[in-house]
Amino acid sequence: MTTTAPTAADANRATRRATRNAQDPMIGGVAGGLARHLAVPVLWVRIFFVVSGVLGGLGIALYAGLWLVLPSDSRFDTGAPGLESASRAGMRPGRIRRLADAGPAVAVAALCFGLILLAEAVLGQGAVFWPLFIGVVGVALLWRQADEAQRERWLDTTGRIDPVRVVLGSGGWAAWARLAAGVGMVITALSLFAFRGGSLAMARDVTVAAALGVVGIGIVVGPWVYRLASDLTAERAERVRTQERADVAAHLHDSVLQTLALIQKNAYDGTTVARLARAQERDLRSWLYAGESTDDSTLASALRGAAAAIEDAHGVTVDVVTVGDCDFDESLRAVVSAAREAVTNAAKHAGTGRVDVYAEVTPTAVDVFVRDRGHGFDPADTPADRYGVRHSIIDRMDRHGGSAEVRSTPGEGTEVRLHLPRHPGAEAPRQEDSDD
Amino acid sequence: MTDAPTPVGPVTIVIVDDHGMFRRGVRAELESAGASEIDVRAEAADVDEAVAAIAEHHPDVVLLDVHLPGGGGVEVMRRLATSPTMSTSGVPPRFLALSVSDAAEDVIGTIRGGARGYVTKTITGPELVQAIQRVATGDAVFSPRLAGFVLDAFAGTIEVSAVDEDLDRLTEREREVMRLIARGYAYKEVAKELFISIKTVETHMSNVLRKLQLSSRHELTRWASDRRLL
C-alpha cells in the first residue's frame, strides 16, 4: 500500500521500508507488515514466529525486536484531502469491528495459555517463570500503550505536543489501566525476584532485581526515545506535506472564486455558466478524489483529458467511466484519438449536450464505447465526401490493427464502438501490481 | 429477495443530507419533476436526525448522503438494521445513495452497507424520480459509474485471487448487463440489446447487488484501498 509513487522524483528515491500493519494488527502488526514487505502469505510469517517462539523463544524475541524498530504504516496512509477531512469530522463510515475479528485474538490467547501450561510442566511450578512472565506481559502492555499514543499522535490534528497526551493519547481509562497494569506487573516481577529466595539468596537476588530494573526501564523508555527521534523526522516530512497542501488549497480557492466571479458576470448565459461550473467541478474533483488525473500517463487519464478538452471546447458534459487501466503508450494513441473524434462528433452533431464514454481495459484488448442520445443518423446515407467518421475513426482503427463500428438510429442516438487488441505479453493491467 | 407490492399512491421519502441548500434543491426538483409521484415527508441533516425521522415518518425510500456528521450514511443503515422500522407499505425502507463523492470506497462501501442504488448529485430531476420509484419497488439502481466500479471490483483483484465461493463471481450475463449500464444504456435498451425482458434485466441487477453485498468483505475492502492509492 505504500507504493503510490506520485511523482518521478518520489519514485526515484523511494526505498521500500518495512512497516507494521496498523490497520488490523493481531498483536503489534509485525507479522502482517513483514508479510507485506516480503510478499509472502501472512500465515507463513505467523507460523514462523510461533514455531521459532516455541523452539527456544527466538520468535518472541524477534517479534519484540521488530515491534520495537518497525514504524507503524499509518503515518504513510494519506488520502485525498477532501476525504481525509470528511473522515476527521466523522462524516465517513469507519471500520466496523465485528465479532469475527475477535476470533484470531481468542486463538492467540488460547495458544499463550497452552504455552504457559507447557512451560510450567517443563520448568516446574513457577520457578523463574512467573516473575519473568509477569514482567514480560507488563512490558508488552506498556509498549502497546506507547503504540496507541503514537498512533493517536498521528491522527491528532491540533499539532501541539501535550506531555500527557504523548504518553496516554486520548485513550481514557483504557490507557491508564494499561499503563498502571504494565508498571504494576513490572514492579511485581521485580519484587518477586527480590523476596523469593529468603536470606541466603537475598543479596544476589536484589542485585539481579536492580539490574533487571535498569534493563526494564531501558526497555520501557527505549521505544519512546527511539520513536520520538523517528517521529521528529517524520513530522518534518509531514510539515512539508502540509505546506504543500496548503499551497494547493490556496490555488484552488482562487480558482473557485474566479469561477464564481465569472459565473456572476455571465449569469444570463446558461451555457457558459454550465461550462464554467463543469470545468470547475472537474478541477476540484481531480484534487479531492485523487486518481482522476487527466494527463497522458495512463489510458484512462488520457481519455479523461480528451473528454475534458472537448467539454471545454463544446460546452457539453462528457461522462467517462473506465474499468481497468494500463500505461499509455504509442500503440494506444490511435484508440484515444479515435475516441476523441467520436466524442467531438457527438458533441457537435448530436444536439443533446451529453456524451457517455465507457472504456474497458483487459489484458487482451482495449474497448471504448462512445454513446450519445441525440439526433442520430443513417450510416448508409452519409455522403461520400464526409471523411470525419471514415478517416478519423474507422480507417484509423483499421490501420492500427483494431476495428470500429458506428451504430446509429435516427432519433435514438449514436454509439461508436472501438476495439483494439493489445500486444500479447505487454504489461499486465496496473491494478494487479498495485499492492506489495 | 423480498418482492414488494407496488406501493399505492406516491412514494414517501425522507431526504438525508447535511447541506440545507442541497436538500432544498432536491426537494424543489422532486416537487417539479414528480409532484404526484413523490411525497417528501421529512428532511434530516445528520445520523441521529435521520434515524429519528425515519422512525417517525416510515418512508418507502430514504435518499441518503454518503458523508454525514455522526458516521456517514452507512451508520444510518446500520442503526436502522439493529432497530428495524417498517415503511407504511410494510417493508423496511429502501436506501438510495445520492452523493457527490466518486471515491470508489465510498460508493462500494455504501452499497455494501445496504443501499439499493447509488446515483450522483448531478442527476436530473426526472431521472431521480425514476430511480426513487425503482428503488421503491425493490429494484437496484446502478449509475454508469457505479456499474464501472462493480465491474472493476469483480474483474480486478477478486477474480485473480481465486476466491473460492461462487457467490463472489458475476456470471457472463450479469457482467454483460453491467457493461451496458456502464455504457449509458437505459434498462429497456439493455433488454433490447440482449434480447431479454426488462424483468430479467432487473433480476440480473438485483443478483449483482446481492453478490456485491455478500461477497468477501476483505477482498473488496482491499480493492477499495488499493484503488484509492493507485
XYZ file of C-alpha atoms in Angstrom:
666
model
C 0.000 0.000 0.000
C 2.936 2.295 0.219
C 3.757 2.329 -3.457
C 1.920 5.377 -4.570
C 4.824 6.937 -6.466
C 3.077 10.209 -7.169
C 5.947 11.878 -8.973
C 9.011 10.722 -10.821
C 11.320 12.219 -8.223
C 9.489 10.380 -5.490
C 9.730 7.130 -7.374
C 13.465 7.504 -7.778
C 14.332 7.826 -4.160
C 11.554 5.608 -2.850
C 13.117 2.801 -0.890
C 10.861 0.066 0.266
C 10.659 0.371 4.027
C 9.117 -2.336 6.083
C 6.317 -1.120 8.312
C 3.996 -2.611 10.835
C 0.450 -3.163 9.714
C -1.619 -0.784 11.815
C -4.937 -1.450 10.061
C -5.735 -4.820 11.517
C -2.930 -5.907 13.808
C -3.295 -9.129 15.729
C -0.716 -8.176 18.350
C 1.548 -5.464 17.056
C 1.010 -5.871 13.315
C 4.583 -7.088 12.872
C 3.764 -10.303 11.040
C 1.314 -8.557 8.735
C 3.794 -5.829 7.891
C 6.598 -8.295 7.371
C 4.463 -10.478 5.116
C 3.612 -7.442 3.033
C 7.231 -6.430 2.829
C 8.492 -9.871 1.840
C 5.453 -10.594 -0.341
C 4.695 -13.897 1.325
C 1.405 -15.049 2.841
C 0.952 -13.651 6.326
C 0.152 -17.135 7.621
C 3.706 -18.313 6.875
C 5.190 -15.447 8.811
C 2.882 -16.110 11.752
C 3.729 -19.809 11.695
C 7.415 -18.914 11.628
C 7.049 -16.670 14.654
C 5.011 -19.197 16.597
C 7.286 -22.147 15.778
C 10.514 -20.295 16.471
C 8.880 -18.843 19.558
C 8.076 -22.286 20.899
C 11.509 -23.619 19.992
C 13.697 -21.613 22.312
C 11.882 -18.295 22.264
C 13.729 -16.818 19.315
C 10.465 -15.905 17.613
C 9.213 -13.956 20.621
C 12.443 -12.039 20.888
C 12.428 -11.385 17.164
C 8.832 -10.220 17.257
C 9.517 -7.910 20.165
C 12.617 -6.525 18.475
C 10.810 -5.860 15.220
C 7.923 -4.284 17.063
C 10.452 -2.014 18.684
C 12.091 -0.791 15.494
C 9.500 -1.028 12.729
C 7.491 2.160 12.272
C 3.737 1.942 12.014
C 2.371 2.315 8.497
C -0.474 4.587 9.494
C 1.697 7.646 9.051
C 2.064 6.913 5.345
C -1.610 6.422 4.902
C -2.659 9.744 3.480
C -5.743 10.006 1.335
C -7.192 12.791 -0.723
C -7.546 15.893 1.462
C -11.294 16.148 0.939
C -11.832 12.581 2.072
C -9.418 12.937 4.968
C -11.206 15.993 6.200
C -14.528 14.190 5.977
C -13.021 11.285 7.936
C -11.695 13.581 10.617
C -15.077 15.239 11.002
C -16.635 11.793 11.447
C -18.649 12.121 8.252
C -17.490 8.900 6.655
C -18.133 5.338 7.648
C -15.352 3.926 9.762
C -14.142 0.397 10.048
C -16.677 -1.675 11.901
C -15.219 -4.235 14.241
C -17.165 -7.426 14.186
C -17.225 -10.392 16.452
C -15.354 -12.397 13.818
C -12.392 -10.066 14.243
C -12.019 -11.273 17.808
C -11.530 -14.844 16.592
C -7.772 -14.631 15.979
C -7.247 -12.822 19.268
C -9.067 -15.579 21.122
C -6.950 -18.159 19.326
C -3.757 -16.355 20.282
C -4.889 -16.135 23.888
C -5.621 -19.861 23.953
C -2.221 -20.565 22.449
C -0.486 -18.403 25.057
C -2.342 -20.188 27.826
C -1.220 -23.514 26.401
C 2.369 -22.298 26.287
C 2.166 -21.255 29.918
C 0.933 -24.687 30.946
C 3.671 -26.306 28.865
C 6.352 -24.117 30.374
C 5.067 -24.902 33.844
C 5.137 -28.609 33.145
C 8.736 -28.360 31.977
C 10.149 -25.824 34.420
C 8.152 -26.749 37.475
C 5.698 -24.605 39.363
C 6.540 -21.027 38.829
C 10.300 -21.131 39.492
C 11.808 -18.350 37.457
C 8.917 -18.476 35.141
C 6.183 -16.453 36.817
C 8.167 -13.333 37.639
C 9.597 -13.404 34.147
C 6.199 -13.936 32.591
C 4.559 -11.161 34.572
C 7.407 -8.827 33.740
C 7.195 -9.574 30.024
C 3.438 -9.079 29.930
C 3.858 -5.814 31.828
C 6.393 -4.527 29.359
C 4.226 -5.648 26.469
C 1.329 -3.691 27.915
C 3.483 -0.605 28.210
C 4.606 -0.989 24.617
C 1.062 -1.392 23.500
C 0.185 1.843 25.233
C 3.146 3.607 23.658
C 1.909 2.342 20.311
C -1.610 3.585 20.900
C -0.395 7.011 21.969
C 1.819 7.176 18.928
C -0.982 6.289 16.576
C -3.196 8.918 18.101
C -0.490 11.493 17.843
C -0.591 10.897 14.120
C -4.308 11.341 13.997
C -4.136 14.434 16.160
C -4.754 17.499 14.066
C -4.020 20.258 16.541
C -0.254 19.899 16.130
C 0.527 20.859 19.722
C 2.514 18.491 21.877
C 0.897 17.866 25.210
C 3.136 15.810 27.501
C 0.244 13.878 28.999
C -1.187 13.118 25.599
C 2.196 11.983 24.327
C 2.149 9.184 26.857
C -1.540 8.491 27.172
C -3.104 9.565 23.913
C -6.811 10.140 24.372
C -7.345 6.559 25.444
C -9.055 7.466 28.730
C -9.419 4.731 31.320
C -8.111 2.040 28.971
C -4.820 3.888 28.549
C -4.486 4.493 32.281
C -5.357 0.891 33.032
C -2.813 -0.367 30.548
C -0.142 1.923 31.941
C -0.924 1.043 35.557
C -1.133 -2.670 34.833
C 2.131 -2.556 32.910
C 4.022 -0.708 35.624
C 2.386 -2.822 38.318
C 3.377 -6.016 36.630
C 6.974 -4.946 36.113
C 7.218 -3.994 39.801
C 5.577 -7.238 40.877
C 8.047 -9.160 38.800
C 10.956 -7.317 40.387
C 9.689 -7.819 43.924
C 9.013 -11.480 43.276
C 12.607 -11.811 42.249
C 13.900 -9.868 45.205
C 11.966 -11.585 48.004
C 11.641 -15.059 46.680
C 14.840 -16.647 47.913
C 14.844 -15.736 51.623
C 18.031 -14.719 53.464
C 20.686 -16.728 51.665
C 19.985 -15.752 48.119
C 18.768 -12.329 49.133
C 21.862 -10.378 48.242
C 22.247 -11.906 44.838
C 18.540 -11.539 44.147
C 18.500 -7.878 44.998
C 21.431 -7.319 42.682
C 19.637 -9.179 39.930
C 16.481 -7.200 40.641
C 18.320 -3.929 40.457
C 19.937 -4.918 37.194
C 16.577 -6.027 35.888
C 15.112 -2.725 36.950
C 17.666 -0.837 34.946
C 17.176 -3.078 31.940
C 13.395 -2.831 32.360
C 13.439 0.915 32.432
C 15.654 0.853 29.387
C 13.231 -1.401 27.569
C 10.232 0.659 28.587
C 11.696 4.057 27.835
C 13.725 2.880 24.843
C 10.840 2.674 22.393
C 9.626 6.106 23.384
C 13.022 7.674 22.905
C 13.586 5.827 19.669
C 10.220 6.774 18.321
C 10.500 10.347 19.446
C 13.603 10.603 17.299
C 11.987 8.988 14.290
C 8.804 10.989 14.857
C 10.780 14.178 14.556
C 11.976 13.226 11.098
C 8.533 12.130 10.069
C 6.950 15.249 11.480
C 9.269 17.365 9.429
C 8.186 15.493 6.305
C 4.595 15.894 7.395
C 5.021 19.629 7.796
C 6.426 19.938 4.290
C 3.474 17.969 3.010
C 1.032 20.153 4.893
C 2.537 23.303 3.483
C 2.376 21.888 0.004
C -1.239 21.018 0.549
C -1.984 24.471 1.853
C -0.491 25.913 -1.314
C -2.687 23.721 -3.458
C -5.699 24.628 -1.355
C -4.957 28.299 -1.789
C -4.632 27.796 -5.503
C -7.953 26.001 -5.688
C -9.568 28.628 -3.570
C -8.520 31.206 -6.088
C -9.717 29.130 -8.992
C -13.095 28.524 -7.393
C -13.522 32.177 -6.547
C -12.506 33.132 -10.063
C -15.050 30.788 -11.497
C -17.775 32.094 -9.230
C -16.940 35.640 -10.263
C -17.177 34.619 -13.903
C -20.473 32.898 -13.229
C -21.884 36.033 -11.643
C -20.908 38.048 -14.667
C -22.390 35.529 -17.047
C -25.465 34.698 -15.016
C -27.741 35.398 -18.000
C -25.888 32.888 -20.196
C -26.887 29.406 -19.126
C -24.474 27.574 -21.411
C -21.439 29.493 -20.240
C -22.408 29.067 -16.615
C -22.840 25.348 -17.092
C -19.488 25.080 -18.825
C -17.681 27.069 -16.167
C -19.272 25.075 -13.404
C -18.443 21.815 -15.107
C -14.800 22.755 -15.668
C -14.514 23.869 -12.063
C -16.165 20.722 -10.825
C -13.663 18.658 -12.753
C -10.779 20.645 -11.361
C -11.927 20.252 -7.767
C -12.841 16.645 -8.205
C -9.436 15.692 -9.544
C -7.950 17.260 -6.448
C -10.383 15.995 -3.842
C -10.839 12.460 -5.043
C -7.313 11.937 -6.413
C -6.846 9.359 -9.126
C -8.896 11.330 -11.622
C -5.896 12.748 -13.385
C -6.174 13.994 -16.936
C -2.589 13.676 -18.148
C -1.108 11.177 -20.562
C 0.243 8.714 -18.026
C -2.419 6.030 -18.345
C -5.075 5.207 -20.881
C -7.878 6.242 -18.555
C -6.340 9.581 -17.752
C -5.619 10.225 -21.430
C -9.285 9.559 -22.214
C -10.383 11.817 -19.371
C -8.046 14.502 -20.640
C -9.504 14.260 -24.136
C -13.026 14.358 -22.704
C -12.175 17.405 -20.589
C -10.792 19.267 -23.586
C -13.955 18.588 -25.582
C -16.165 19.579 -22.651
C -14.424 22.914 -22.522
C -14.426 23.446 -26.264
C -18.018 22.494 -26.973
C -19.817 23.106 -23.708
C -21.141 19.577 -23.332
C -20.996 17.063 -20.491
C -18.815 14.039 -21.130
C -19.016 11.270 -18.549
C -16.074 8.916 -18.612
C -16.306 5.543 -16.876
C -13.294 3.273 -17.046
C -12.816 -0.309 -15.972
C -9.215 -1.403 -15.576
C -6.356 0.720 -16.770
C -2.939 0.415 -18.341
C 0.040 2.619 -19.021
C -0.361 4.844 -22.011
C 1.931 4.176 -24.951
C 2.093 4.937 -28.649
C 0.142 1.863 -29.653
C -2.833 3.202 -27.703
C -2.751 6.661 -29.198
C -4.944 5.512 -32.111
C -7.791 4.453 -29.875
C -7.653 7.673 -27.838
C -7.590 9.789 -31.000
C -10.486 7.864 -32.490
C -12.420 8.208 -29.241
C -11.682 11.914 -29.185
C -13.029 12.221 -32.711
C -16.142 10.265 -31.825
C -16.826 12.409 -28.761
C -16.254 15.567 -30.792
C -18.738 14.367 -33.397
C -21.285 13.612 -30.711
C -20.717 16.999 -29.083
C -21.119 18.813 -32.403
C -23.927 16.941 -34.060
C -25.964 15.022 -31.513
C -27.506 18.095 -30.002
C -28.105 16.680 -26.536
C -25.119 18.110 -24.715
C -24.321 14.827 -23.055
C -21.971 12.028 -24.080
C -21.190 8.795 -22.242
C -17.760 7.267 -22.696
C -17.040 3.802 -21.384
C -13.612 2.214 -21.642
C -12.697 -1.292 -20.612
C -9.110 -2.462 -20.491
C -8.474 -6.188 -20.336
C -5.120 -7.927 -20.714
C -6.019 -8.769 -24.310
C -7.813 -5.709 -25.647
C -8.998 -2.179 -25.151
C -12.658 -1.418 -25.851
C -14.057 2.072 -25.913
C -17.711 2.953 -26.367
C -18.869 6.471 -27.102
C -22.584 6.987 -26.837
C -24.960 9.871 -27.205
C -28.730 10.099 -27.239
C -29.014 12.750 -29.872
C -30.468 13.023 -33.350
C -28.690 10.003 -34.737
C -28.286 9.471 -38.453
C -28.478 6.756 -41.022
C -24.924 5.499 -41.634
C -25.898 4.366 -45.140
C -26.989 7.888 -46.040
C -23.743 9.579 -45.097
C -22.454 11.472 -48.118
C -19.256 10.106 -49.617
C -17.445 13.376 -49.013
C -17.868 13.209 -45.255
C -14.494 11.973 -44.159
C -14.673 12.575 -40.438
C -16.073 9.259 -39.409
C -14.484 7.166 -42.111
C -10.935 8.551 -41.952
C -10.575 9.609 -38.388
C -12.304 6.708 -36.778
C -12.800 3.628 -38.918
C -9.669 3.794 -41.078
C -7.515 4.883 -38.190
C -8.565 1.897 -36.117
C -8.032 -0.415 -39.098
C -4.523 0.907 -39.673
C -3.589 0.126 -36.106
C -4.967 -3.365 -36.137
C -8.219 -2.588 -34.415
C -11.771 -2.163 -35.533
C -14.517 0.414 -35.222
C -18.228 0.215 -35.648
C -20.724 3.033 -35.810
C -24.286 2.242 -34.875
C -26.823 4.938 -35.208
C -30.567 5.133 -35.378
C -32.247 8.379 -36.315
C -33.991 9.747 -33.255
C -32.297 7.374 -30.813
C -28.692 8.398 -30.904
C -25.358 7.047 -31.927
C -22.877 4.647 -30.488
C -19.310 4.254 -31.679
C -17.522 1.078 -30.646
C -13.756 0.938 -30.801
C -11.817 -2.248 -30.307
C -8.040 -2.522 -30.210
C -6.254 -5.790 -29.392
C -3.315 -5.345 -27.068
C 0.044 -6.883 -27.756
C 0.267 -10.222 -26.059
C 2.961 -10.156 -23.406
C 2.538 -6.474 -22.801
C 2.402 -5.428 -19.189
C -0.480 -6.570 -17.062
C -3.203 -4.142 -16.081
C -1.957 -1.748 -13.457
C -4.401 -2.850 -10.891
C -2.757 -6.147 -10.224
C 0.684 -4.888 -9.342
C -0.523 -2.208 -7.026
C -0.012 -3.936 -3.730
C 3.180 -5.025 -2.154
C -35.261 -11.131 -2.347
C -38.405 -9.636 -0.936
C -40.643 -8.652 -3.783
C -42.550 -5.698 -2.545
C -46.023 -4.935 -3.794
C -46.049 -1.787 -5.895
C -46.880 0.954 -3.420
C -50.212 2.637 -3.926
C -50.104 6.378 -4.194
C -46.999 8.494 -4.112
C -43.699 7.104 -2.889
C -42.923 8.599 0.519
C -39.338 9.663 1.054
C -37.030 11.248 3.593
C -34.083 13.317 2.390
C -30.896 12.964 4.423
C -28.110 15.417 3.625
C -26.063 17.724 5.779
C -26.268 20.607 3.327
C -29.521 22.510 3.747
C -29.215 24.157 0.378
C -28.857 20.840 -1.350
C -31.889 19.413 0.498
C -33.993 22.344 -0.603
C -32.733 21.937 -4.154
C -33.614 18.250 -4.252
C -36.996 18.919 -2.723
C -37.783 21.618 -5.264
C -36.575 19.415 -8.078
C -38.654 16.462 -6.908
C -41.706 18.626 -6.495
C -41.422 19.962 -10.017
C -40.458 16.687 -11.660
C -42.675 14.240 -9.813
C -45.276 16.204 -7.903
C -47.865 13.436 -7.807
C -45.419 10.547 -7.542
C -43.084 11.622 -4.765
C -44.104 12.774 -1.321
C -41.230 14.281 0.665
C -42.127 13.594 4.297
C -39.097 14.937 6.118
C -35.515 16.067 5.912
C -32.583 15.265 8.171
C -29.091 16.670 8.472
C -27.186 14.037 10.428
C -27.270 10.425 11.508
C -29.346 10.943 14.652
C -31.908 13.134 12.933
C -32.116 10.672 10.073
C -32.788 7.705 12.338
C -35.412 9.689 14.227
C -37.086 10.967 11.056
C -37.227 7.504 9.512
C -38.670 6.024 12.695
C -41.300 8.740 12.801
C -42.345 9.000 9.164
C -41.917 5.430 7.904
C -40.833 6.371 4.384
C -40.670 3.958 1.461
C -37.345 5.343 0.332
C -34.563 7.248 2.054
C -32.387 9.492 -0.087
C -29.122 9.126 1.733
C -25.979 11.203 1.525
C -22.728 9.296 1.983
C -20.814 11.855 4.040
C -22.834 12.709 7.118
C -21.954 14.007 10.560
C -22.132 11.124 13.002
C -20.615 8.343 10.915
C -21.934 8.665 7.383
C -24.808 7.095 5.525
C -23.575 3.629 6.367
C -24.137 4.369 10.045
C -27.781 5.286 9.387
C -28.362 1.951 7.670
C -26.518 0.070 10.373
C -28.578 1.609 13.158
C -31.844 1.012 11.393
C -30.852 -2.576 10.796
C -30.437 -3.088 14.536
C -33.764 -1.447 15.371
C -35.899 -2.043 12.311
C -38.799 0.159 11.391
C -41.244 -0.622 8.642
C -42.436 1.717 5.967
C -46.150 2.331 5.526
C -46.297 -0.429 2.922
C -44.943 -2.955 5.399
C -41.358 -3.416 4.226
C -38.165 -1.895 5.610
C -37.347 1.447 3.990
C -35.037 1.278 0.980
C -31.961 3.420 0.706
C -30.852 5.248 -2.394
C -27.437 6.826 -2.007
C -27.154 10.276 -3.523
C -23.678 11.658 -3.268
C -21.218 13.992 -4.848
C -18.374 11.665 -3.942
C -16.996 9.500 -6.694
C -14.432 7.812 -4.487
C -14.639 4.090 -5.113
C -14.590 3.143 -1.452
C -17.469 5.483 -0.644
C -19.545 4.162 -3.499
C -18.820 0.499 -2.878
C -18.901 0.954 0.906
C -22.385 2.447 0.829
C -23.761 -0.247 -1.419
C -22.199 -2.884 0.785
C -23.777 -1.159 3.764
C -27.178 -1.963 2.300
C -28.120 0.785 -0.144
C -30.056 -0.394 -3.173
C -28.578 2.117 -5.547
C -26.106 4.903 -5.982
C -26.616 7.999 -8.058
C -24.510 11.135 -8.204
C -25.780 14.587 -7.392
C -25.587 15.750 -10.981
C -28.563 13.522 -11.810
C -31.546 15.292 -13.394
C -34.907 15.603 -11.655
C -36.839 13.138 -13.835
C -34.010 10.602 -13.621
C -34.020 10.930 -9.851
C -37.782 10.395 -9.722
C -37.358 7.257 -11.805
C -34.547 5.989 -9.626
C -36.628 6.540 -6.492
C -39.544 4.657 -7.973
C -37.316 1.772 -8.974
C -35.817 1.522 -5.537
C -39.298 1.744 -4.001
C -40.389 -1.339 -5.926
C -37.359 -3.243 -4.709
C -35.112 -2.894 -7.736
C -31.468 -1.962 -7.803
C -30.312 1.252 -9.405
C -26.847 1.377 -10.901
C -25.484 4.567 -12.388
C -22.929 4.108 -15.168
C -20.159 4.973 -12.766
C -21.312 2.520 -10.131
C -21.577 -0.169 -12.797
C -17.996 0.624 -13.771
C -16.860 0.254 -10.171
C -18.713 -3.035 -9.843
C -17.061 -4.415 -12.972
C -13.721 -3.210 -11.741
C -14.245 -4.763 -8.338
C -15.225 -8.135 -9.683
C -12.850 -8.199 -12.638
C -9.737 -6.977 -10.895
C -8.442 -8.265 -7.642
C -11.199 -10.659 -6.829
C -11.063 -12.936 -9.823
C -7.282 -13.081 -9.771
C -7.069 -14.011 -6.136
C -9.290 -17.017 -6.840
C -11.928 -16.542 -4.199
C -13.498 -19.916 -3.960
C -17.091 -19.003 -3.251
C -19.240 -18.994 -6.350
C -21.127 -16.140 -4.854
C -18.237 -13.810 -5.416
C -18.313 -14.003 -9.171
C -20.552 -12.409 -11.721
C -21.989 -14.579 -14.436
C -21.233 -13.649 -18.010
C -24.779 -12.372 -18.413
C -24.607 -10.188 -15.318
C -21.298 -8.827 -16.492
C -22.889 -8.052 -19.842
C -25.756 -6.179 -18.184
C -23.342 -4.188 -16.019
C -21.246 -3.360 -19.058
C -24.227 -1.947 -20.897
C -25.319 0.076 -17.879
C -21.777 1.443 -17.662
C -22.032 2.391 -21.314
C -25.008 4.564 -20.506
C -27.836 2.277 -21.637
C -31.245 2.576 -20.055
C -32.938 -0.565 -18.732
C -35.170 -1.061 -21.705
C -32.244 -0.561 -24.064
C -30.274 -3.197 -22.181
C -33.217 -5.559 -22.528
C -33.458 -4.855 -26.242
C -29.737 -5.250 -26.811
C -29.562 -8.613 -25.058
C -32.949 -9.879 -26.303
C -34.282 -10.372 -22.794
C -37.197 -8.843 -20.906
C -36.882 -5.850 -18.625
C -37.899 -8.103 -15.770
C -34.861 -10.294 -16.491
C -32.599 -7.262 -16.566
C -33.961 -6.268 -13.173
C -33.345 -9.763 -11.835
C -29.753 -9.702 -13.055
C -29.183 -6.346 -11.420
C -30.680 -7.479 -8.135
C -28.384 -10.502 -8.226
C -25.361 -8.314 -8.825
C -26.383 -6.129 -5.914
C -26.768 -9.161 -3.682
C -23.363 -10.528 -4.671
C -21.835 -7.154 -4.098
C -23.300 -7.008 -0.609
C -22.370 -10.559 0.264
C -19.037 -11.028 -1.402
C -15.857 -11.418 0.552
C -15.541 -8.395 2.774
C -11.794 -8.455 2.913
C -11.149 -8.564 -0.807
C -13.441 -5.680 -1.619
C -12.098 -3.530 1.163
C -8.621 -4.180 -0.038
C -9.578 -3.412 -3.572
C -11.016 -0.104 -2.474
C -7.982 0.918 -0.500
C -5.616 -0.133 -3.261
C -7.677 1.743 -5.744
C -7.509 4.921 -3.756
C -3.774 4.796 -3.801
C -3.370 3.979 -7.448
